[in-house]
Amino acid sequence: MTGSQGPKILLLTNSEFGEANVFLATSHAILQADPTVELHFATFGGLRESVAMVSQKIQATIPETKPIVFHKIHGLTMSESLRNAHPFPASFLAPPGFLNTIRAIRDTVQIFVPYSGPQLVQIFLSIVGIINTVNADLIVVNSLMTTGLTACCHLGVKFACLSPNSIKDFAASKQPWAAALWKFPALDAEKYLMVHTGAHLRTPVDLLHNRLAHLKILVSTLPELDFPLIIPENIIPCGPILKPHQCVSGSDLELGNWLALGSTIYVNLGSICQLTASRAIELAFALKTTLEVLRVQANSSRFQVLWKLKLVEDDSMPDSDDNIEAVLGDFIQDDLVRIAAWIEVEPSSILQSGHIACSVHHGGANSYNEAIKAGVPQVVLPQWTDCYDYAQRVELLGIGRLGSRKAKPHWSADELSKALLDVLISESSAAIKDKAIGLANLCDEKGNGADVAARVLLDECRNTVPLGSGTDKCSALARTGTTRSASGKII
């Protein structure tokens, strides 16, 4: 970075939207904050179009910005590898408890390192090649991306972490026995990586137990949105990092007009969650009960449901009275319930429409933050282990309910309908709504999370303190001899 030339930043992330969305949002904010930045975006091929859209949008408003340079990482994505060879761990689908938590800690490494040795090496070498080619002033790596963390530590480059997750995930007390459990299942891939590249495997657990001395970790939350914690100095709470959203009517005029007809219960269990027919029918019964009670008790107010539903492949609805159409038929006919496998409009746009009375979601970080930013009460149906944290946050902050306390990880129509009605029309509902709006106002006062992240990262580009200096326990520099020249070129 010399003279009038802007900084060069490389964003490095997995392509799954739950993780990539914070990078897409931050890339927009970086270019908006400093149009001289040369921004590179490295991920797997499926995200190319989304990156191009961000680039086009920012250039439409600030023509002098440079296009984002896309770099395709070669190899299997995390989700592809998990589908092909690593079924979702059973411990992630079971209710939390001491023994299951121990199992989940062991199983988590399957998610972070879902690759065989050769697959891991292919992705690692692809990332190393991109880092060498770009020669960025700063690399911003997904905190959940093992291959990216490994490459950055191995090469000794200057990097920061960006995470869609909470403060708690990085401020937890150190547990040596937990670290051992995390690493054990990945030993074969770890040994293969070492033999063929000389690199030491670095997983997200190293951000807790083996962290670089000066490494900054930017998180998509605020202290007020998390559990009470002592925040380590290297953790930077930015606030919810969300992509800029377009108004619903700008994307889908008909949907915008429909939402404006009444108060909507928005059901979206995330991009990964697929329901069996039986679970979908149970949820339909919960919605039916809720709508029937609201019709009687809601003082003539119109309540309606927008449900994004993904069924398990090859699991069709039964040809009987117990299918979704039969359960919700009258409400569907009256256009009070709309069900779709895919909704083109972004969740943030729907939630920010001003017409959403309650967000029903699976407890993902993005779903939680999107509802927080919109000031919308939440009912959480946790689908796997880490989702229970967000359900607990919702209840701790008084902005909603856990909808499956007794039936988790499934749900019952009776329990879920009671949770929905508690949020919508009980004596508690006004307080829940007020607290949700209060947190949205707080987020507005603190500033846009993506803008905060962009400012921190741009400042980091100007920071000359090498991130691997001092008591660096993570960097593999001393072991590999890899370093940077004075010009910044990796040698």
PDB file of C-alpha atoms in Angstrom, residues 313-440:
ATOM      1  CA  GLU A 313     -36.075 -35.299  -0.362  1.00  0.00           C
ATOM      2  CA  ASP A 314     -38.234 -38.287  -1.317  1.00  0.00           C
ATOM      3  CA  ASP A 315     -40.443 -37.752   1.748  1.00  0.00           C
ATOM      4  CA  SER A 316     -43.851 -36.916   0.313  1.00  0.00           C
ATOM      5  CA  MET A 317     -46.992 -35.902   2.147  1.00  0.00           C
ATOM      6  CA  PRO A 318     -49.403 -38.750   2.981  1.00  0.00           C
ATOM      7  CA  ASP A 319     -52.591 -39.063   0.931  1.00  0.00           C
ATOM      8  CA  SER A 320     -54.874 -38.681   3.922  1.00  0.00           C
ATOM      9  CA  ASP A 321     -56.598 -36.142   6.098  1.00  0.00           C
ATOM     10  CA  ASP A 322     -53.308 -35.685   7.931  1.00  0.00           C
ATOM     11  CA  ASN A 323     -51.358 -33.628   5.427  1.00  0.00           C
ATOM     12  CA  ILE A 324     -50.533 -29.926   5.417  1.00  0.00           C
ATOM     13  CA  GLU A 325     -53.173 -29.020   2.857  1.00  0.00           C
ATOM     14  CA  ALA A 326     -55.840 -30.788   4.871  1.00  0.00           C
ATOM     15  CA  VAL A 327     -54.700 -29.287   8.184  1.00  0.00           C
ATOM     16  CA  LEU A 328     -54.410 -25.712   6.939  1.00  0.00           C
ATOM     17  CA  GLY A 329     -56.741 -25.941   3.948  1.00  0.00           C
ATOM     18  CA  ASP A 330     -59.270 -23.306   5.034  1.00  0.00           C
ATOM     19  CA  PHE A 331     -56.544 -20.824   5.921  1.00  0.00           C
ATOM     20  CA  ILE A 332     -54.718 -21.493   2.662  1.00  0.00           C
ATOM     21  CA  GLN A 333     -57.945 -21.009   0.718  1.00  0.00           C
ATOM     22  CA  ASP A 334     -58.532 -17.685   2.495  1.00  0.00           C
ATOM     23  CA  ASP A 335     -54.951 -16.644   1.668  1.00  0.00           C
ATOM     24  CA  LEU A 336     -54.065 -16.457   5.341  1.00  0.00           C
ATOM     25  CA  VAL A 337     -51.322 -19.076   4.978  1.00  0.00           C
ATOM     26  CA  ARG A 338     -48.687 -19.145   2.266  1.00  0.00           C
ATOM     27  CA  ILE A 339     -46.193 -21.997   2.051  1.00  0.00           C
ATOM     28  CA  ALA A 340     -43.217 -22.088  -0.321  1.00  0.00           C
ATOM     29  CA  ALA A 341     -40.051 -24.155  -0.638  1.00  0.00           C
ATOM     30  CA  TRP A 342     -38.158 -21.036  -1.675  1.00  0.00           C
ATOM     31  CA  ILE A 343     -38.850 -17.338  -1.161  1.00  0.00           C
ATOM     32  CA  GLU A 344     -36.870 -15.054  -3.435  1.00  0.00           C
ATOM     33  CA  VAL A 345     -37.030 -12.092  -1.060  1.00  0.00           C
ATOM     34  CA  GLU A 346     -34.244 -11.939   1.546  1.00  0.00           C
ATOM     35  CA  PRO A 347     -35.275 -12.758   5.146  1.00  0.00           C
ATOM     36  CA  SER A 348     -34.006  -9.345   6.306  1.00  0.00           C
ATOM     37  CA  SER A 349     -36.311  -7.621   3.830  1.00  0.00           C
ATOM     38  CA  ILE A 350     -39.304  -9.586   5.091  1.00  0.00           C
ATOM     39  CA  LEU A 351     -38.455  -8.965   8.750  1.00  0.00           C
ATOM     40  CA  GLN A 352     -37.833  -5.258   8.145  1.00  0.00           C
ATOM     41  CA  SER A 353     -41.178  -4.839   6.363  1.00  0.00           C
ATOM     42  CA  GLY A 354     -42.900  -3.723   9.559  1.00  0.00           C
ATOM     43  CA  HIS A 355     -45.564  -6.410   9.168  1.00  0.00           C
ATOM     44  CA  ILE A 356     -43.930  -9.366  10.976  1.00  0.00           C
ATOM     45  CA  ALA A 357     -45.428 -10.130  14.381  1.00  0.00           C
ATOM     46  CA  CYS A 358     -43.148 -13.069  15.176  1.00  0.00           C
ATOM     47  CA  SER A 359     -40.164 -14.857  13.641  1.00  0.00           C
ATOM     48  CA  VAL A 360     -40.110 -18.646  14.084  1.00  0.00           C
ATOM     49  CA  HIS A 361     -36.619 -19.960  13.366  1.00  0.00           C
ATOM     50  CA  HIS A 362     -34.134 -22.717  14.171  1.00  0.00           C
ATOM     51  CA  GLY A 363     -31.774 -20.748  16.398  1.00  0.00           C
ATOM     52  CA  GLY A 364     -29.115 -19.863  13.835  1.00  0.00           C
ATOM     53  CA  ALA A 365     -26.930 -16.802  14.396  1.00  0.00           C
ATOM     54  CA  ASN A 366     -28.131 -15.012  11.256  1.00  0.00           C
ATOM     55  CA  SER A 367     -31.811 -15.686  11.968  1.00  0.00           C
ATOM     56  CA  TYR A 368     -31.375 -14.395  15.520  1.00  0.00           C
ATOM     57  CA  ASN A 369     -29.550 -11.259  14.380  1.00  0.00           C
ATOM     58  CA  GLU A 370     -31.971 -10.515  11.552  1.00  0.00           C
ATOM     59  CA  ALA A 371     -34.915 -10.597  13.954  1.00  0.00           C
ATOM     60  CA  ILE A 372     -32.978  -8.545  16.541  1.00  0.00           C
ATOM     61  CA  LYS A 373     -32.182  -5.830  13.991  1.00  0.00           C
ATOM     62  CA  ALA A 374     -35.826  -5.701  12.895  1.00  0.00           C
ATOM     63  CA  GLY A 375     -37.212  -5.542  16.442  1.00  0.00           C
ATOM     64  CA  VAL A 376     -39.291  -8.684  15.875  1.00  0.00           C
ATOM     65  CA  PRO A 377     -40.154 -11.122  18.726  1.00  0.00           C
ATOM     66  CA  GLN A 378     -38.831 -14.645  18.251  1.00  0.00           C
ATOM     67  CA  VAL A 379     -39.925 -18.230  18.842  1.00  0.00           C
ATOM     68  CA  VAL A 380     -36.989 -20.617  18.534  1.00  0.00           C
ATOM     69  CA  LEU A 381     -37.132 -24.298  17.571  1.00  0.00           C
ATOM     70  CA  PRO A 382     -33.494 -25.401  18.063  1.00  0.00           C
ATOM     71  CA  GLN A 383     -32.421 -27.983  15.521  1.00  0.00           C
ATOM     72  CA  TRP A 384     -28.969 -28.911  16.816  1.00  0.00           C
ATOM     73  CA  THR A 385     -26.659 -28.343  19.749  1.00  0.00           C
ATOM     74  CA  ASP A 386     -25.367 -24.812  19.169  1.00  0.00           C
ATOM     75  CA  CYS A 387     -28.851 -23.502  18.344  1.00  0.00           C
ATOM     76  CA  TYR A 388     -29.931 -23.898  21.972  1.00  0.00           C
ATOM     77  CA  ASP A 389     -27.650 -21.001  22.900  1.00  0.00           C
ATOM     78  CA  TYR A 390     -29.733 -18.613  20.831  1.00  0.00           C
ATOM     79  CA  ALA A 391     -32.978 -19.945  22.272  1.00  0.00           C
ATOM     80  CA  GLN A 392     -31.568 -19.225  25.727  1.00  0.00           C
ATOM     81  CA  ARG A 393     -30.531 -15.721  24.668  1.00  0.00           C
ATOM     82  CA  VAL A 394     -34.046 -15.022  23.395  1.00  0.00           C
ATOM     83  CA  GLU A 395     -35.558 -15.963  26.751  1.00  0.00           C
ATOM     84  CA  LEU A 396     -32.824 -14.267  28.806  1.00  0.00           C
ATOM     85  CA  LEU A 397     -33.363 -10.989  26.948  1.00  0.00           C
ATOM     86  CA  GLY A 398     -37.153 -11.312  27.168  1.00  0.00           C
ATOM     87  CA  ILE A 399     -37.709 -11.067  23.413  1.00  0.00           C
ATOM     88  CA  GLY A 400     -39.461 -14.376  22.798  1.00  0.00           C
ATOM     89  CA  ARG A 401     -39.807 -18.018  23.732  1.00  0.00           C
ATOM     90  CA  LEU A 402     -38.281 -21.443  23.251  1.00  0.00           C
ATOM     91  CA  GLY A 403     -41.034 -23.225  21.369  1.00  0.00           C
ATOM     92  CA  SER A 404     -40.029 -26.818  22.096  1.00  0.00           C
ATOM     93  CA  ARG A 405     -38.858 -27.015  25.698  1.00  0.00           C
ATOM     94  CA  LYS A 406     -40.493 -30.396  26.347  1.00  0.00           C
ATOM     95  CA  ALA A 407     -40.370 -31.950  22.891  1.00  0.00           C
ATOM     96  CA  LYS A 408     -36.892 -30.773  21.775  1.00  0.00           C
ATOM     97  CA  PRO A 409     -35.309 -31.388  19.351  1.00  0.00           C
ATOM     98  CA  HIS A 410     -38.766 -31.957  17.884  1.00  0.00           C
ATOM     99  CA  TRP A 411     -41.899 -29.971  18.697  1.00  0.00           C
ATOM    100  CA  SER A 412     -45.502 -30.607  19.595  1.00  0.00           C
ATOM    101  CA  ALA A 413     -48.475 -28.679  18.271  1.00  0.00           C
ATOM    102  CA  ASP A 414     -49.731 -27.980  21.773  1.00  0.00           C
ATOM    103  CA  GLU A 415     -46.444 -26.629  23.155  1.00  0.00           C
ATOM    104  CA  LEU A 416     -45.549 -24.596  20.066  1.00  0.00           C
ATOM    105  CA  SER A 417     -48.982 -23.001  19.721  1.00  0.00           C
ATOM    106  CA  LYS A 418     -48.849 -21.946  23.383  1.00  0.00           C
ATOM    107  CA  ALA A 419     -45.440 -20.338  22.843  1.00  0.00           C
ATOM    108  CA  LEU A 420     -46.712 -18.487  19.772  1.00  0.00           C
ATOM    109  CA  LEU A 421     -49.804 -17.224  21.550  1.00  0.00           C
ATOM    110  CA  ASP A 422     -47.710 -16.178  24.535  1.00  0.00           C
ATOM    111  CA  VAL A 423     -45.592 -14.003  22.257  1.00  0.00           C
ATOM    112  CA  LEU A 424     -48.531 -12.652  20.241  1.00  0.00           C
ATOM    113  CA  ILE A 425     -51.499 -11.968  22.548  1.00  0.00           C
ATOM    114  CA  SER A 426     -50.719 -12.864  26.161  1.00  0.00           C
ATOM    115  CA  GLU A 427     -50.163 -10.498  29.067  1.00  0.00           C
ATOM    116  CA  SER A 428     -46.440 -10.805  28.298  1.00  0.00           C
ATOM    117  CA  SER A 429     -46.656  -9.953  24.603  1.00  0.00           C
ATOM    118  CA  ALA A 430     -46.467  -6.158  24.948  1.00  0.00           C
ATOM    119  CA  ALA A 431     -43.328  -6.400  27.098  1.00  0.00           C
ATOM    120  CA  ILE A 432     -41.763  -8.877  24.664  1.00  0.00           C
ATOM    121  CA  LYS A 433     -42.436  -6.540  21.751  1.00  0.00           C
ATOM    122  CA  ASP A 434     -41.111  -3.504  23.642  1.00  0.00           C
ATOM    123  CA  LYS A 435     -37.881  -5.305  24.536  1.00  0.00           C
ATOM    124  CA  ALA A 436     -37.403  -6.472  20.941  1.00  0.00           C
ATOM    125  CA  ILE A 437     -37.878  -2.925  19.659  1.00  0.00           C
ATOM    126  CA  GLY A 438     -35.535  -1.629  22.354  1.00  0.00           C
ATOM    127  CA  LEU A 439     -32.726  -3.913  21.185  1.00  0.00           C
ATOM    128  CA  ALA A 440     -33.298  -2.888  17.570  1.00  0.00           C
TER     129      ALA A 440
END
